[in-house]
PDB file of C-alpha atoms in Angstrom:
ATOM      1  CA  MET H  65       2.507  90.403  72.695  1.00 90.00           C
ATOM      2  CA  LYS H  66       3.917  90.197  69.241  1.00 92.00           C
ATOM      3  CA  ILE H  67       6.939  92.362  68.483  1.00 95.00           C
ATOM      4  CA  LEU H  68       5.996  94.864  65.806  1.00 94.00           C
ATOM      5  CA  PRO H  69       8.267  95.632  62.829  1.00 93.00           C
ATOM      6  CA  THR H  70      11.364  97.596  63.802  1.00 95.00           C
ATOM      7  CA  ASP H  71      10.716 100.405  61.299  1.00 94.00           C
ATOM      8  CA  HIS H  72       7.237 100.886  62.762  1.00 95.00           C
ATOM      9  CA  ASN H  73       8.520 100.907  66.337  1.00 96.00           C
ATOM     10  CA  LEU H  74      11.313 103.365  65.532  1.00 96.00           C
ATOM     11  CA  SER H  75       8.862 105.671  63.724  1.00 96.00           C
ATOM     12  CA  LEU H  76       6.459 105.414  66.656  1.00 97.00           C
ATOM     13  CA  VAL H  77       9.136 106.241  69.232  1.00 97.00           C
ATOM     14  CA  ASP H  78      10.276 109.178  67.095  1.00 96.00           C
ATOM     15  CA  ALA H  79       6.682 110.478  66.883  1.00 97.00           C
ATOM     16  CA  MET H  80       6.167 110.000  70.626  1.00 97.00           C
ATOM     17  CA  MET H  81       9.405 111.742  71.524  1.00 96.00           C
ATOM     18  CA  ALA H  82       8.608 114.654  69.190  1.00 96.00           C
ATOM     19  CA  GLU H  83       5.389 115.304  71.138  1.00 97.00           C
ATOM     20  CA  MET H  84       6.616 114.310  74.586  1.00 96.00           C
ATOM     21  CA  GLU H  85       7.209 117.797  75.954  1.00 95.00           C
ATOM     22  CA  PRO H  86       3.701 119.154  75.190  1.00 96.00           C
ATOM     23  CA  TYR H  87       2.269 115.826  76.368  1.00 98.00           C
ATOM     24  CA  LEU H  88       4.065 116.038  79.711  1.00 96.00           C
ATOM     25  CA  LEU H  89       2.889 119.594  80.257  1.00 94.00           C
ATOM     26  CA  SER H  90      -0.730 118.725  79.395  1.00 96.00           C
ATOM     27  CA  GLY H  91      -3.444 117.210  81.553  1.00 94.00           C
ATOM     28  CA  GLU H  92      -3.864 114.270  79.154  1.00 97.00           C
ATOM     29  CA  VAL H  93      -2.844 110.718  80.000  1.00 97.00           C
ATOM     30  CA  PHE H  94      -3.721 109.274  76.568  1.00 98.00           C
ATOM     31  CA  TRP H  95      -2.405 111.815  74.035  1.00 98.00           C
ATOM     32  CA  PRO H  96      -3.517 111.587  70.372  1.00 97.00           C
ATOM     33  CA  LEU H  97      -0.384 111.811  68.236  1.00 97.00           C
ATOM     34  CA  GLU H  98      -0.381 114.400  65.479  1.00 95.00           C
ATOM     35  CA  SER H  99       2.238 112.397  63.580  1.00 91.00           C
ATOM     36  CA  ARG H 100       1.013 109.729  61.223  1.00 89.00           C
ATOM     37  CA  PRO H 101       2.751 106.454  60.380  1.00 87.00           C
ATOM     38  CA  PRO H 102       4.533 106.089  57.049  1.00 83.00           C
ATOM     39  CA  ARG H 103       2.201 105.289  54.143  1.00 84.00           C
ATOM     40  CA  GLY H 104       0.899 101.744  54.407  1.00 83.00           C
ATOM     41  CA  GLY H 105       2.212 101.369  57.961  1.00 84.00           C
ATOM     42  CA  LEU H 106       0.367 100.299  61.083  1.00 89.00           C
ATOM     43  CA  ALA H 107      -1.665 102.983  62.844  1.00 93.00           C
ATOM     44  CA  PHE H 108      -0.002 104.744  65.748  1.00 96.00           C
ATOM     45  CA  PRO H 109      -1.628 104.353  69.174  1.00 96.00           C
ATOM     46  CA  ARG H 110      -2.063 107.273  71.543  1.00 97.00           C
ATOM     47  CA  LEU H 111       1.030 108.458  73.345  1.00 98.00           C
ATOM     48  CA  THR H 112       1.420 107.208  76.905  1.00 98.00           C
ATOM     49  CA  LEU H 113       4.540 106.669  78.964  1.00 98.00           C
ATOM     50  CA  GLY H 114       3.637 102.996  79.347  1.00 98.00           C
ATOM     51  CA  GLY H 115       3.209 102.621  75.594  1.00 98.00           C
ATOM     52  CA  LEU H 116       6.562 104.296  74.999  1.00 98.00           C
ATOM     53  CA  LEU H 117       8.289 101.993  77.493  1.00 97.00           C
ATOM     54  CA  LEU H 118       6.812  98.836  75.951  1.00 98.00           C
ATOM     55  CA  THR H 119       7.813  99.998  72.467  1.00 98.00           C
ATOM     56  CA  LEU H 120      11.367 100.672  73.667  1.00 97.00           C
ATOM     57  CA  ASP H 121      11.369  97.226  75.314  1.00 97.00           C
ATOM     58  CA  GLN H 122      10.472  95.658  71.955  1.00 98.00           C
ATOM     59  CA  LEU H 123      13.296  97.528  70.240  1.00 97.00           C
ATOM     60  CA  GLU H 124      15.813  96.523  72.906  1.00 96.00           C
ATOM     61  CA  ALA H 125      14.712  92.884  72.571  1.00 97.00           C
ATOM     62  CA  VAL H 126      15.553  92.813  68.839  1.00 97.00           C
ATOM     63  CA  GLN H 127      18.683  94.968  69.038  1.00 93.00           C
ATOM     64  CA  GLY H 128      20.886  92.064  67.904  1.00 93.00           C
ATOM     65  CA  GLU H 129      18.712  91.544  64.814  1.00 95.00           C
ATOM     66  CA  ILE H 130      18.496  95.090  63.468  1.00 95.00           C
ATOM     67  CA  SER H 131      20.753  97.164  61.243  1.00 95.00           C
ATOM     68  CA  THR H 132      23.538  99.405  62.489  1.00 95.00           C
ATOM     69  CA  ALA H 133      21.516 102.459  61.427  1.00 96.00           C
ATOM     70  CA  GLN H 134      18.499 101.224  63.401  1.00 96.00           C
ATOM     71  CA  VAL H 135      20.662 100.598  66.479  1.00 95.00           C
ATOM     72  CA  ALA H 136      22.020 104.146  66.146  1.00 96.00           C
ATOM     73  CA  ASP H 137      18.447 105.475  65.900  1.00 95.00           C
ATOM     74  CA  LEU H 138      17.479 103.537  69.028  1.00 94.00           C
ATOM     75  CA  ARG H 139      20.479 104.957  70.910  1.00 95.00           C
ATOM     76  CA  ARG H 140      19.531 108.459  69.783  1.00 96.00           C
ATOM     77  CA  GLN H 141      15.972 107.953  71.090  1.00 94.00           C
ATOM     78  CA  ASN H 142      17.311 106.660  74.408  1.00 93.00           C
ATOM     79  CA  MET H 143      19.503 109.763  74.703  1.00 95.00           C
ATOM     80  CA  ARG H 144      16.463 111.965  74.020  1.00 94.00           C
ATOM     81  CA  MET H 145      14.635 110.118  76.793  1.00 92.00           C
ATOM     82  CA  ASP H 146      17.530 110.673  79.195  1.00 93.00           C
ATOM     83  CA  GLN H 147      17.515 114.405  78.405  1.00 95.00           C
ATOM     84  CA  LEU H 148      13.772 114.538  79.000  1.00 92.00           C
ATOM     85  CA  ARG H 149      14.167 112.771  82.348  1.00 92.00           C
ATOM     86  CA  PHE H 150      16.646 115.415  83.407  1.00 93.00           C
ATOM     87  CA  LYS H 151      14.604 118.359  82.138  1.00 95.00           C
ATOM     88  CA  HIS H 152      11.116 117.200  83.171  1.00 95.00           C
ATOM     89  CA  ALA H 153      11.650 114.781  86.068  1.00 94.00           C
ATOM     90  CA  VAL H 154       8.681 116.055  88.086  1.00 94.00           C
ATOM     91  CA  ALA H 155       6.332 116.138  85.076  1.00 95.00           C
ATOM     92  CA  LEU H 156       7.358 112.568  84.179  1.00 95.00           C
ATOM     93  CA  GLU H 157       6.740 111.427  87.746  1.00 95.00           C
ATOM     94  CA  ASN H 158       3.307 113.085  87.852  1.00 95.00           C
ATOM     95  CA  LYS H 159       2.296 111.706  84.447  1.00 96.00           C
ATOM     96  CA  ALA H 160       3.504 108.217  85.392  1.00 96.00           C
ATOM     97  CA  ALA H 161       1.455 108.331  88.591  1.00 95.00           C
ATOM     98  CA  ARG H 162      -1.677 109.377  86.694  1.00 96.00           C
ATOM     99  CA  GLU H 163      -1.158 106.710  84.056  1.00 97.00           C
ATOM    100  CA  ALA H 164      -0.534 104.092  86.747  1.00 96.00           C
ATOM    101  CA  GLY H 165      -3.991 104.844  88.141  1.00 96.00           C
ATOM    102  CA  SER H 166      -5.536 104.474  84.683  1.00 97.00           C
ATOM    103  CA  ARG H 167      -3.677 101.216  83.988  1.00 98.00           C
ATOM    104  CA  LEU H 168      -4.732  99.892  87.387  1.00 98.00           C
ATOM    105  CA  ASN H 169      -8.388 100.678  86.636  1.00 98.00           C
ATOM    106  CA  LEU H 170      -8.202  98.931  83.248  1.00 97.00           C
ATOM    107  CA  TRP H 171      -6.460  95.903  84.791  1.00 97.00           C
ATOM    108  CA  ARG H 172      -8.910  95.737  87.711  1.00 97.00           C
ATOM    109  CA  ALA H 173     -11.876  95.914  85.313  1.00 96.00           C
ATOM    110  CA  TYR H 174     -10.450  93.104  83.175  1.00 95.00           C
ATOM    111  CA  ILE H 175      -9.849  90.846  86.200  1.00 95.00           C
ATOM    112  CA  GLY H 176     -13.389  91.618  87.407  1.00 94.00           C
ATOM    113  CA  ASP H 177     -14.767  90.673  83.987  1.00 92.00           C
ATOM    114  CA  LEU H 178     -12.656  87.521  84.053  1.00 91.00           C
ATOM    115  CA  GLU H 179     -14.129  86.523  87.411  1.00 90.00           C
ATOM    116  CA  GLU H 180     -17.637  86.944  86.018  1.00 90.00           C
ATOM    117  CA  MET H 181     -16.937  85.573  82.532  1.00 86.00           C
ATOM    118  CA  PRO H 182     -13.989  83.142  82.534  1.00 80.00           C
ATOM    119  CA  GLY H 183     -14.348  82.842  78.758  1.00 80.00           C
ATOM    120  CA  ARG H 184     -12.594  86.206  78.491  1.00 76.00           C
ATOM    121  CA  ALA H 185      -9.326  84.523  79.446  1.00 80.00           C
ATOM    122  CA  GLY H 186      -8.573  84.259  75.725  1.00 82.00           C
ATOM    123  CA  ASN H 187      -7.873  88.023  75.738  1.00 90.00           C
ATOM    124  CA  TYR H 188      -5.350  87.705  78.547  1.00 95.00           C
ATOM    125  CA  ALA H 189      -2.151  88.038  76.480  1.00 95.00           C
ATOM    126  CA  TYR H 190      -3.425  91.405  75.233  1.00 96.00           C
ATOM    127  CA  GLU H 191      -5.006  92.713  78.449  1.00 96.00           C
ATOM    128  CA  VAL H 192      -2.011  91.873  80.651  1.00 98.00           C
ATOM    129  CA  ARG H 193      -0.112  94.703  78.965  1.00 98.00           C
ATOM    130  CA  HIS H 194      -1.871  97.076  81.403  1.00 98.00           C
ATOM    131  CA  ARG H 195      -0.270  95.220  84.321  1.00 98.00           C
ATOM    132  CA  VAL H 196       3.116  95.220  82.593  1.00 98.00           C
ATOM    133  CA  MET H 197       2.845  98.961  81.933  1.00 98.00           C
ATOM    134  CA  LEU H 198       1.979  99.575  85.572  1.00 97.00           C
ATOM    135  CA  THR H 199       5.185  97.831  86.597  1.00 96.00           C
ATOM    136  CA  ARG H 200       7.271  99.558  83.910  1.00 97.00           C
ATOM    137  CA  LEU H 201       5.973 102.991  84.937  1.00 96.00           C
ATOM    138  CA  GLU H 202       8.036 102.597  88.098  1.00 92.00           C
ATOM    139  CA  THR H 203      10.869 103.891  85.892  1.00 88.00           C
ATOM    140  CA  PHE H 204       9.365 107.362  86.273  1.00 90.00           C
ATOM    141  CA  GLY H 205       6.954 107.356  89.196  1.00 80.00           C
ATOM    142  CA  ALA H 206       8.431 105.141  91.897  1.00 82.00           C
ATOM    143  CA  GLU H 207       8.409 107.809  94.618  1.00 85.00           C
ATOM    144  CA  HIS H 208       5.083 109.493  93.834  1.00 89.00           C
ATOM    145  CA  VAL H 209       2.426 108.860  96.488  1.00 93.00           C
ATOM    146  CA  ASP H 210      -0.293 108.173  93.882  1.00 93.00           C
ATOM    147  CA  PHE H 211       1.968 105.731  92.073  1.00 92.00           C
ATOM    148  CA  LEU H 212       2.642 103.907  95.332  1.00 92.00           C
ATOM    149  CA  LYS H 213      -1.112 103.711  95.983  1.00 94.00           C
ATOM    150  CA  ALA H 214      -1.662 102.204  92.521  1.00 95.00           C
ATOM    151  CA  VAL H 215       1.064  99.613  93.123  1.00 93.00           C
ATOM    152  CA  SER H 216      -0.475  98.694  96.471  1.00 94.00           C
ATOM    153  CA  ALA H 217      -3.932  98.330  94.909  1.00 96.00           C
ATOM    154  CA  ALA H 218      -2.454  96.243  92.072  1.00 96.00           C
ATOM    155  CA  LYS H 219      -1.236  93.710  94.639  1.00 96.00           C
ATOM    156  CA  SER H 220      -4.836  93.162  95.702  1.00 96.00           C
ATOM    157  CA  VAL H 221      -5.870  92.605  92.071  1.00 97.00           C
ATOM    158  CA  ASP H 222      -2.893  90.257  91.638  1.00 97.00           C
ATOM    159  CA  ARG H 223      -4.140  88.121  94.537  1.00 97.00           C
ATOM    160  CA  ARG H 224      -7.478  87.751  92.740  1.00 96.00           C
ATOM    161  CA  LEU H 225      -5.668  86.703  89.553  1.00 96.00           C
ATOM    162  CA  ARG H 226      -3.489  84.172  91.376  1.00 96.00           C
ATOM    163  CA  ARG H 227      -6.614  82.254  92.457  1.00 93.00           C
ATOM    164  CA  VAL H 228      -7.288  81.287  88.830  1.00 92.00           C
ATOM    165  CA  PHE H 229      -3.767  81.527  87.391  1.00 95.00           C
ATOM    166  CA  LYS H 230      -2.101  78.536  85.775  1.00 95.00           C
ATOM    167  CA  GLN H 231       1.670  78.851  85.554  1.00 96.00           C
ATOM    168  CA  GLU H 232       2.972  77.995  82.088  1.00 95.00           C
ATOM    169  CA  ALA H 233       5.502  79.207  79.550  1.00 97.00           C
ATOM    170  CA  PHE H 234       6.103  82.875  78.754  1.00 98.00           C
ATOM    171  CA  ILE H 235       3.063  84.098  76.790  1.00 98.00           C
ATOM    172  CA  TRP H 236       4.605  86.942  74.766  1.00 98.00           C
ATOM    173  CA  ASP H 237       7.229  86.824  72.016  1.00 98.00           C
ATOM    174  CA  GLU H 238      10.120  84.807  73.451  1.00 97.00           C
ATOM    175  CA  ARG H 239      12.592  87.576  72.558  1.00 97.00           C
ATOM    176  CA  LEU H 240      10.969  89.674  75.308  1.00 98.00           C
ATOM    177  CA  GLN H 241      11.522  87.045  77.992  1.00 97.00           C
ATOM    178  CA  GLN H 242      14.843  88.519  79.176  1.00 96.00           C
ATOM    179  CA  THR H 243      13.211  91.930  79.510  1.00 97.00           C
ATOM    180  CA  TYR H 244      10.419  90.552  81.688  1.00 98.00           C
ATOM    181  CA  PRO H 245      11.861  88.031  84.191  1.00 98.00           C
ATOM    182  CA  PRO H 246       9.441  85.720  86.034  1.00 97.00           C
ATOM    183  CA  GLN H 247      10.259  87.048  89.509  1.00 96.00           C
ATOM    184  CA  GLN H 248       8.869  90.486  88.675  1.00 96.00           C
ATOM    185  CA  TYR H 249       6.515  89.672  85.791  1.00 98.00           C
ATOM    186  CA  TRP H 250       5.071  86.345  86.979  1.00 98.00           C
ATOM    187  CA  TYR H 251       1.746  87.173  85.275  1.00 98.00           C
ATOM    188  CA  LEU H 252       3.450  86.777  81.859  1.00 99.00           C
ATOM    189  CA  TYR H 253       4.335  83.163  82.650  1.00 98.00           C
ATOM    190  CA  GLY H 254       0.942  81.518  82.332  1.00 97.00           C
ATOM    191  CA  GLN H 255      -2.705  82.380  81.928  1.00 94.00           C
ATOM    192  CA  PRO H 256      -5.962  82.302  83.855  1.00 93.00           C
ATOM    193  CA  ARG H 257      -7.658  78.926  83.751  1.00 86.00           C
ATOM    194  CA  MET H 258     -10.698  78.964  81.495  1.00 70.00           C
ATOM    195  CA  LYS H 259     -13.701  77.260  83.019  1.00 65.00           C
ATOM    196  CA  THR H 260     -15.690  75.113  80.619  1.00 50.00           C
TER     197      THR H 260
END
């Protein structure tokens, strides 16, 4: 995964946080943002907790490279997140559990496709984000029974991946390596072998 420009990521987090409360209280897992990116900027994805966490991870990874004002903005967003955790802990847990199931299904489908068509291994660095999000969602859903079921099912999918996995260097932007250590995120340290 390539780290996106800091201004984009800060704008995205701001847009996500502005709509977080109605999102949490809705039945949607993938929420279309009403906010639009600044003119000429990259399009905003749908709001998900996993997407928010990965965007915050990118910002934390470049914290030493960004301006004082941007660091202050990041701290402000983290404080907003802490307030939301306090105010909507149960809604966050429920939403995380639902998203974990969706991420698991997307990850399982990709691994199934990979088993049938090994040529799809070229998409791995993009598709693995679903597995990373599933792990990161533990931040909110660790105790929820549906989240625990998704984690258990992910272990089965992981075993299928390990059969074709070739351990190598970290596959995402190296600045993210500290955020995703190999013990927990082993699937970011290599790729599936492509059959020829």
